Tab-separated table of C-alpha atoms in Angstrom:
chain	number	residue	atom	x	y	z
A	1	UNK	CA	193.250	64.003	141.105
A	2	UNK	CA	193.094	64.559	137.517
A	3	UNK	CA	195.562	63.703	134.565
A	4	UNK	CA	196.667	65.624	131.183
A	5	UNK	CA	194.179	64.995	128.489
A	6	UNK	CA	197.048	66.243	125.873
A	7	UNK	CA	200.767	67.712	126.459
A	8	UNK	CA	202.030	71.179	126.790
A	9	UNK	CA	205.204	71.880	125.350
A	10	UNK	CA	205.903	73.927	128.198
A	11	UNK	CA	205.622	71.125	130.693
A	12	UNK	CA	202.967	73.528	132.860
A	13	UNK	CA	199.240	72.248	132.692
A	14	UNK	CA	196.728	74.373	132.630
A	15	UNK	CA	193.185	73.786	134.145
A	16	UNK	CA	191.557	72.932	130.694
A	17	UNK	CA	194.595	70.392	130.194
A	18	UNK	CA	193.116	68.634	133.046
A	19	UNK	CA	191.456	65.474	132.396
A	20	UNK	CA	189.045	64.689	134.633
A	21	UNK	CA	187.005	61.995	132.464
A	22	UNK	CA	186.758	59.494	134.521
A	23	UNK	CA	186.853	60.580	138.098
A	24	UNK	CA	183.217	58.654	139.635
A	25	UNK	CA	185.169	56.151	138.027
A	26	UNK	CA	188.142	56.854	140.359
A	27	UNK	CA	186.664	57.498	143.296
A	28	UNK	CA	187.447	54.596	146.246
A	29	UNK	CA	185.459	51.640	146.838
A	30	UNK	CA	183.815	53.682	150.149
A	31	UNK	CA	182.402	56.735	148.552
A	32	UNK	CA	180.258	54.116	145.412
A	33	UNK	CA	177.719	53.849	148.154
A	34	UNK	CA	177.133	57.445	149.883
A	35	UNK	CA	174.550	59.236	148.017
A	36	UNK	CA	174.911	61.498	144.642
A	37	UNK	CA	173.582	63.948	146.903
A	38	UNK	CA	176.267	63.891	149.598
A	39	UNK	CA	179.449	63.887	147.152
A	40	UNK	CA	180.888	67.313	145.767
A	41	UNK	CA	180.179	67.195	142.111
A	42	UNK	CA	181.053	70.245	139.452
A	43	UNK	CA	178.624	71.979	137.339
A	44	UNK	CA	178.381	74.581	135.063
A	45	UNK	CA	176.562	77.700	134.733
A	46	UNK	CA	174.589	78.497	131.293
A	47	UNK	CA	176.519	75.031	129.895
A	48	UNK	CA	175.845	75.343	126.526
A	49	UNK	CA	176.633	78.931	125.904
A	50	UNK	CA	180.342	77.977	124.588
A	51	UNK	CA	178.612	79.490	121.007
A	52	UNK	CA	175.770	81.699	120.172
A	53	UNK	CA	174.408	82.609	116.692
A	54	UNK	CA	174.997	86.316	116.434
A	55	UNK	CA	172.801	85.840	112.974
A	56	UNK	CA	169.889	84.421	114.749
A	57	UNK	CA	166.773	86.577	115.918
A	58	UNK	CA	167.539	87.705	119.583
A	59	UNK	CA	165.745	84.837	122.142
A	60	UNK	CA	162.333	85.322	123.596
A	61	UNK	CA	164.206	85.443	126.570
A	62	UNK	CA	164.864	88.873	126.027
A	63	UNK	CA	162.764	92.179	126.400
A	64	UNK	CA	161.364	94.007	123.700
A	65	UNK	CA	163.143	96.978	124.471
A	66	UNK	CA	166.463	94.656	123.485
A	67	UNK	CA	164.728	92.799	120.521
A	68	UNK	CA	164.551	96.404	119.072
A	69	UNK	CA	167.641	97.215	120.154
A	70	UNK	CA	169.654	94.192	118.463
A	71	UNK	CA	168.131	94.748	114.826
A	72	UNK	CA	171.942	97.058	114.554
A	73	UNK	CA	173.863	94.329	114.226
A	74	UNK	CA	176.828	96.146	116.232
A	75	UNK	CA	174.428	95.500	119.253
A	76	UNK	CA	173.778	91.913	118.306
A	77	UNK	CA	177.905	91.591	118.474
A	78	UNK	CA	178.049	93.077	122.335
A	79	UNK	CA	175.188	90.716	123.321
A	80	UNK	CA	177.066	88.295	122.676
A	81	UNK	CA	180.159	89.277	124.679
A	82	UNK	CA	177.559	88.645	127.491
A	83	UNK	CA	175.886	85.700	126.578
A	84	UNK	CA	178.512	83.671	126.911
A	85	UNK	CA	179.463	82.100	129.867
A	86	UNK	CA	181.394	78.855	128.878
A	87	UNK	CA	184.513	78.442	126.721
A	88	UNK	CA	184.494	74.839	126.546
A	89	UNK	CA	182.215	72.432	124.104
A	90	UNK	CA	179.861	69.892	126.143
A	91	UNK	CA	182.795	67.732	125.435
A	92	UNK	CA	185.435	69.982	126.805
A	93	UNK	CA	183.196	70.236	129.846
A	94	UNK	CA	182.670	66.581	130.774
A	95	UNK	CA	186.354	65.424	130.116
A	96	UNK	CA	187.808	68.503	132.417
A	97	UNK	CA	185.096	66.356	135.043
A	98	UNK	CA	181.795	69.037	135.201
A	99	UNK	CA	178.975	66.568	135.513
A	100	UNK	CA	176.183	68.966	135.979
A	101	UNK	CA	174.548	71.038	133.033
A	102	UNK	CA	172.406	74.016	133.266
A	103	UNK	CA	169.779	73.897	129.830
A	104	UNK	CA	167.767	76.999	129.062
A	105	UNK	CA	166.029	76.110	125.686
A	106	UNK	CA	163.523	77.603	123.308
A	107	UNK	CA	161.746	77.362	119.466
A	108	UNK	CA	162.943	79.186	117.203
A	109	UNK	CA	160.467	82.384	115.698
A	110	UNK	CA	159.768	81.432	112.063
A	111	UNK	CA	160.965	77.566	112.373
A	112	UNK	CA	158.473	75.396	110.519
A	113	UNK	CA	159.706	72.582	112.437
A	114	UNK	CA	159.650	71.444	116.245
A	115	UNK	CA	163.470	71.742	116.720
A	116	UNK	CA	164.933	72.880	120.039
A	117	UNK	CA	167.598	74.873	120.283
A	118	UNK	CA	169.780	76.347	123.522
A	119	UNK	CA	169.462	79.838	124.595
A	120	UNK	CA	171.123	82.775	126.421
A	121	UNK	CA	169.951	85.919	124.799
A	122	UNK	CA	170.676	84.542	121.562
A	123	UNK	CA	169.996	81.212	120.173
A	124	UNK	CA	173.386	78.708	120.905
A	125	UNK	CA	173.755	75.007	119.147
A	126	UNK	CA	170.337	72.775	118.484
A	127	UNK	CA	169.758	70.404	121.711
A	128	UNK	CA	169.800	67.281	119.255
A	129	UNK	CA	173.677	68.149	118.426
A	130	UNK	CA	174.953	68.676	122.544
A	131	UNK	CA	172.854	65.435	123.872
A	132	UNK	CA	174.361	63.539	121.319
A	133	UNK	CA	177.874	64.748	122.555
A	134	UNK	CA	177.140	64.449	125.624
A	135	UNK	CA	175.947	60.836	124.624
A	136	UNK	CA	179.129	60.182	123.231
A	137	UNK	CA	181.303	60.618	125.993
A	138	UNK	CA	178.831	58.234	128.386
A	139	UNK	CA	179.017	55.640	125.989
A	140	UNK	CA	182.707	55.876	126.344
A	141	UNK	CA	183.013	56.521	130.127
A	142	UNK	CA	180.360	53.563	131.480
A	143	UNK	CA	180.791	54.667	134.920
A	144	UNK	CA	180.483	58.669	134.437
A	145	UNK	CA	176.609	59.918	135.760
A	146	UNK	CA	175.837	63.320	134.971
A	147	UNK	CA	172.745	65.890	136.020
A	148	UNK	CA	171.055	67.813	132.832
A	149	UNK	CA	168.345	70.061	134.338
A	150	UNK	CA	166.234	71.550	132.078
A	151	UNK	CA	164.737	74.870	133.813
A	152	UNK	CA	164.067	77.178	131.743
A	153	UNK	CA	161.677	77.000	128.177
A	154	UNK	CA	160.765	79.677	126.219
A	155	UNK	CA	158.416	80.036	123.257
A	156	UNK	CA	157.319	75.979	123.835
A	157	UNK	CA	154.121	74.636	123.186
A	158	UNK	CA	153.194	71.017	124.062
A	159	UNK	CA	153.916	69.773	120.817
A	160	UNK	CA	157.468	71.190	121.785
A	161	UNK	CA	158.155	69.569	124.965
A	162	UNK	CA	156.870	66.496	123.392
A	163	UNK	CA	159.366	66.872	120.378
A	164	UNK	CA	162.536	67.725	123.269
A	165	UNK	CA	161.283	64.542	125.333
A	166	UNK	CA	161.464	62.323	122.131
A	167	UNK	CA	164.723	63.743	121.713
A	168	UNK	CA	166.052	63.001	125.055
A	169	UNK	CA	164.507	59.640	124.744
A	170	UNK	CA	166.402	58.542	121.667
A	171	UNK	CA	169.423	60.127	122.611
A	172	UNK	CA	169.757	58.149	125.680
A	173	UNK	CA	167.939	55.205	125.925
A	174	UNK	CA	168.744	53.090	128.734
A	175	UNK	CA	171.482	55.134	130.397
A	176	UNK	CA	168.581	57.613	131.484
A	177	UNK	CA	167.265	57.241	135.365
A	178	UNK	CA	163.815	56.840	136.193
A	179	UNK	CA	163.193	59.289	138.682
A	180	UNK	CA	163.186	57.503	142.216
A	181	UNK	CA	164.196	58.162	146.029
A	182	UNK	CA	167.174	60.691	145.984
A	183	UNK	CA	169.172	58.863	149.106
A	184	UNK	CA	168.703	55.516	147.043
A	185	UNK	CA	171.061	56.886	144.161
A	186	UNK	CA	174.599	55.947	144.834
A	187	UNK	CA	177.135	54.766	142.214
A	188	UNK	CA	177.356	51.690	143.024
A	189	UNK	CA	173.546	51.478	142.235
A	190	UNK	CA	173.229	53.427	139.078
A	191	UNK	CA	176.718	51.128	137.558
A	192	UNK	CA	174.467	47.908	138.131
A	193	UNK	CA	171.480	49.167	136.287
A	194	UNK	CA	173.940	51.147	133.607
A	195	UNK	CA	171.985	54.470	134.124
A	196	UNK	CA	174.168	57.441	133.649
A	197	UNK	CA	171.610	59.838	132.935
A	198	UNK	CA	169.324	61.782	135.480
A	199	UNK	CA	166.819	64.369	133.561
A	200	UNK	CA	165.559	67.091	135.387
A	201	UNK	CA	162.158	69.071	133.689
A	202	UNK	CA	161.063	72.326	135.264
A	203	UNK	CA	157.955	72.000	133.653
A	204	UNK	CA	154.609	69.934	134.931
A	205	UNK	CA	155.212	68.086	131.541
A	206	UNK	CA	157.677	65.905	133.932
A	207	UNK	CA	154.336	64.155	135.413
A	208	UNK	CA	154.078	61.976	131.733
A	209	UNK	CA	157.361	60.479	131.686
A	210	UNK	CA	158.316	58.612	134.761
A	211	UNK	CA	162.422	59.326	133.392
A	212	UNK	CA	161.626	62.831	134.582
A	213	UNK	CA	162.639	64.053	137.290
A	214	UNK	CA	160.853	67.433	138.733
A	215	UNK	CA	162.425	70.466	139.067
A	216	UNK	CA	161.984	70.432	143.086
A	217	UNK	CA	164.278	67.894	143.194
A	218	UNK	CA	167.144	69.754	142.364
A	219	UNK	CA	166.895	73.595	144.054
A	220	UNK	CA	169.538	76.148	142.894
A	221	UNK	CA	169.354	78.885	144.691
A	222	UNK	CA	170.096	82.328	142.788
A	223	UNK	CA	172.107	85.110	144.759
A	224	UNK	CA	171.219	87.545	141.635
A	225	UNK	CA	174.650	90.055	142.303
A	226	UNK	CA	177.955	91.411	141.280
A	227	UNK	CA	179.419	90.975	145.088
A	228	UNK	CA	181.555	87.998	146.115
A	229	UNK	CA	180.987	88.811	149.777
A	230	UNK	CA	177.382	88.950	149.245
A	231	UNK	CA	177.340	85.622	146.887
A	232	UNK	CA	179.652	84.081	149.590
A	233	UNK	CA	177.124	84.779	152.498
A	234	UNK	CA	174.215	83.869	150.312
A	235	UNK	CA	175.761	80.227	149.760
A	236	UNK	CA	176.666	80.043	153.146
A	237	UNK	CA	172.716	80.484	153.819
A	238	UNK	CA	171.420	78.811	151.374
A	239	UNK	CA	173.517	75.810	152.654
A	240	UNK	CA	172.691	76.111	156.588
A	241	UNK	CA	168.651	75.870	154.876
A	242	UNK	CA	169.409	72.599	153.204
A	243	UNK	CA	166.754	70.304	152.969
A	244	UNK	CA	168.694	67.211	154.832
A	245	UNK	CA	166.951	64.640	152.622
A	246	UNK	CA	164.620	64.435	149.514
A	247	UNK	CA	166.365	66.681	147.281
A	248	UNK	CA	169.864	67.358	145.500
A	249	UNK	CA	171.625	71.045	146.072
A	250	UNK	CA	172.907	73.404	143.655
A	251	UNK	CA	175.527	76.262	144.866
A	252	UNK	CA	175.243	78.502	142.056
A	253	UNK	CA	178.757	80.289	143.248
A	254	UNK	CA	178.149	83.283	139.958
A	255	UNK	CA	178.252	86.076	139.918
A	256	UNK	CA	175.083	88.243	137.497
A	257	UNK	CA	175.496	91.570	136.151
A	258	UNK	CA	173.238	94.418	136.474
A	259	UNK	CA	172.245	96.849	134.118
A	260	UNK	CA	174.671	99.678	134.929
A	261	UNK	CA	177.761	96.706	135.338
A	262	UNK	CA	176.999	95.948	131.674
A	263	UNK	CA	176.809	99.638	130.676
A	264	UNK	CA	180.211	99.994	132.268
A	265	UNK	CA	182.009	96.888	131.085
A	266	UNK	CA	180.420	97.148	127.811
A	267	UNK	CA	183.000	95.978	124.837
A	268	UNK	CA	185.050	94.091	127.985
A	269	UNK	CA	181.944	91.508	128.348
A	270	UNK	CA	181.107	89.327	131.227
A	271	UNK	CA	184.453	87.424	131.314
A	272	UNK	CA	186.634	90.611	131.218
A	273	UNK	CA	184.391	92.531	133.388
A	274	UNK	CA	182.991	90.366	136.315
A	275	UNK	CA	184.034	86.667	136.493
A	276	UNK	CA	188.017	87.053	135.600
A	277	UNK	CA	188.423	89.070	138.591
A	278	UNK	CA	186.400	87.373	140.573
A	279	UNK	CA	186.965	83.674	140.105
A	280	UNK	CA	190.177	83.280	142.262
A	281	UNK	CA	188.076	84.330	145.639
A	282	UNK	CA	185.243	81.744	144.605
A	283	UNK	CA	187.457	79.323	144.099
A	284	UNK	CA	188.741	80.214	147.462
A	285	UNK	CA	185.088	79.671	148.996
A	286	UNK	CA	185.089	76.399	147.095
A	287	UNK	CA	187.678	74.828	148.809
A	288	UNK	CA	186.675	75.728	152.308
A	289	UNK	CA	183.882	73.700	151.742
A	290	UNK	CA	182.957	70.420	152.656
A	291	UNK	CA	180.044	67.709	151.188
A	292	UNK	CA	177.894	65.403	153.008
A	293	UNK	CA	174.498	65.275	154.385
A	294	UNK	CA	174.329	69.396	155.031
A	295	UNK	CA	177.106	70.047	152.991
A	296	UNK	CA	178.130	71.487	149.486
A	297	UNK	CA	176.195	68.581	146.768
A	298	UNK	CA	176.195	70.425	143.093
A	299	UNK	CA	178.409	73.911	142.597
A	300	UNK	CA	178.451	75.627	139.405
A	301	UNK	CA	180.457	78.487	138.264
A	302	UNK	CA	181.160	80.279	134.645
A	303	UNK	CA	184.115	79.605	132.673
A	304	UNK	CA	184.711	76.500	134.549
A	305	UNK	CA	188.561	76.356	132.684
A	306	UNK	CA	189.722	79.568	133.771
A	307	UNK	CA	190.792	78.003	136.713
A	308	UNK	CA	190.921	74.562	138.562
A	309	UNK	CA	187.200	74.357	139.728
A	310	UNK	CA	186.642	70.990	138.496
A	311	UNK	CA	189.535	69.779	140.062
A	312	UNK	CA	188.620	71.841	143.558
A	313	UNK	CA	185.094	70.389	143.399
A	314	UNK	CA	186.286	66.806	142.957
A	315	UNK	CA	188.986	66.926	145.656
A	316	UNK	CA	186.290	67.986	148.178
A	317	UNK	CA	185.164	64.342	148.195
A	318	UNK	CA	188.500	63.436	149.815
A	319	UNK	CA	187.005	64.836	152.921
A	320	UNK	CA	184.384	62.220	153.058
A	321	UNK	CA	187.544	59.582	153.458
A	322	UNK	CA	189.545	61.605	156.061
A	323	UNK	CA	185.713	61.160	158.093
A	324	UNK	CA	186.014	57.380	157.300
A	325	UNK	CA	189.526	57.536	158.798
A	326	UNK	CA	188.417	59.239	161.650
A	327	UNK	CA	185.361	57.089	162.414
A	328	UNK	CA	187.647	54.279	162.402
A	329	UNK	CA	189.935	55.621	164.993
């Protein structure tokens, strides 16, 4: 599944060559009415974090043993080896097929306005500029849904989440999806009422906007290490304790430095140090897996183009056909 957005010269295609832009589009008739929640649908880890502002002041994210730390600018430049998990833009993202978006946001210190920016560490793009790419691409693919969950917001008052919420609000308009009964969302559904758009706020601001959904609705478990065999085992529990109905399922298949893994890996950075490596026996997990009712929903992973995950993640859904197949027999 999956065509070449542009040619390579060398007739090989690599995994960010891989156009995935319109594959809920592609899918067969059968799978437009099985729930969101029961397809296998591929995310990405800290989305945004394709570009951070090493001139910004260090996020209130961070400690203030680090906020000390990154006034040498040398410091400010490692930081950022570290921050960022992503290579592609929002746009990259959603044409090689990922259709779920992790947002950390936060003010800015000194900012006289109310403008919203992304965060890992250090301040990335302003939210305004990725919803309205991501915006862009739905308005071209009518038939593409994707997940932006909000969870994390730092240094936001409730003039704040009011300004982000406006901002949604106009981006969107009436692709976004009031928030409703998850088993009731299926394709087929969300095409007829041209909603393309779910919103997920990890904040009890969610309770003033009915296009808000709440964070519960979407658990991502965190296996918080720098071992595939304990991240593998971790996902494999966190699956067998999936809530059969009522919620959507994130498999957060990352891996997370610790303090002495950065202090090792220093100038390398997280790609060079821990997800390079590491990626190939993920990806291996990934395609042992299987979605449905119990089964893998949402999985995310960093540097999504390093190799085929989209693709993996998408052809998982061919398993809910062979079932069909069977069923029939």
């Amino acid at each position: 599944m999956g065509t070449i957005c542009s040619p390579n010269p060398s007739g090989t295609k690599t995994s960010s060559e891989v156009c995935n832009a319109d594959w809920m589009a592609s899918l067969p008739p059968h799978l437009h009415n099985v729930p969101l929640s029961n397809l296998a649908i591929p995310g990405s880890h800290d989305s945004f974090s394709y570009w951070v502002d090493e001139k910004s002041p260090v996020g209130p994210d961070q400690t203030p043993a680090i906020k000390r730390l990154a006034r040498i600018s040398l410091v400010k430049k490692l930081m950022k080896k570290w921050s960022v998990t992503q290579n592609l833009t929002f746009r990259e993202q959603l044409e090689a097929g990922i259709r779920y978006f992790d947002l950390r946001v936060s003010s800015k210190p000194g900012d006289a306005d109310q403008e919203i920016y992304f965060i890992h560490g250090l301040f990335g793009i302003k939210v305004w500029d990725g919803l309205m790419e991501i915006d862009s691409f739905l308005t071209q693919h009518p038939q593409e849904i994707v997940f932006l969950d909000f969870n994390h917001f730092y240094a936001m008052d409730e003039a704040h989440h009011k300004c982000l919420v406006l901002r949604i609000q106009e981006a969107f308009g009436s692709k976004l999806c009031l928030a409703c009964s998850v088993e009731s969302l299926t394709l087929r559904i969300l095409w007829e009422k041209k909603c393309q758009v779910l919103i997920f706020y990890h904040c009890p601001f969610y309770k003033q906007y009915p296009f808000l959904w709440p964070g519960k609705k979407i658990p991502a478990p965190w296996a918080n290490t720098t071992s595939v065999c304990k991240l593998i085992l971790f996902l494999e529990t966190t699956l067998s304790e999936r809530a059969p109905r009522g919620a959507f399922h994130v498999s957060q298949a990352i891996l997370t430095p610790r303090a002495k893994t950065i202090a090792r890996g220093l100038v390398g950075g997280l790609k060079n140090t821990l997800v390079h490596r590491n990626l190939p026996a993920i990806l291996d997990w990934v395609k042992t897996q299987k979605p449905g009712v119990m089964g893998v929903n949402i999985i995310t992973s960093d540097f999504v183009d390093l190799v085929d995950f989209a693709t993996t993640v998408i052809e998982l859904n061919d398993l809910l056909q062979e079932d069909r197949a069977l069923a029939k027999c």
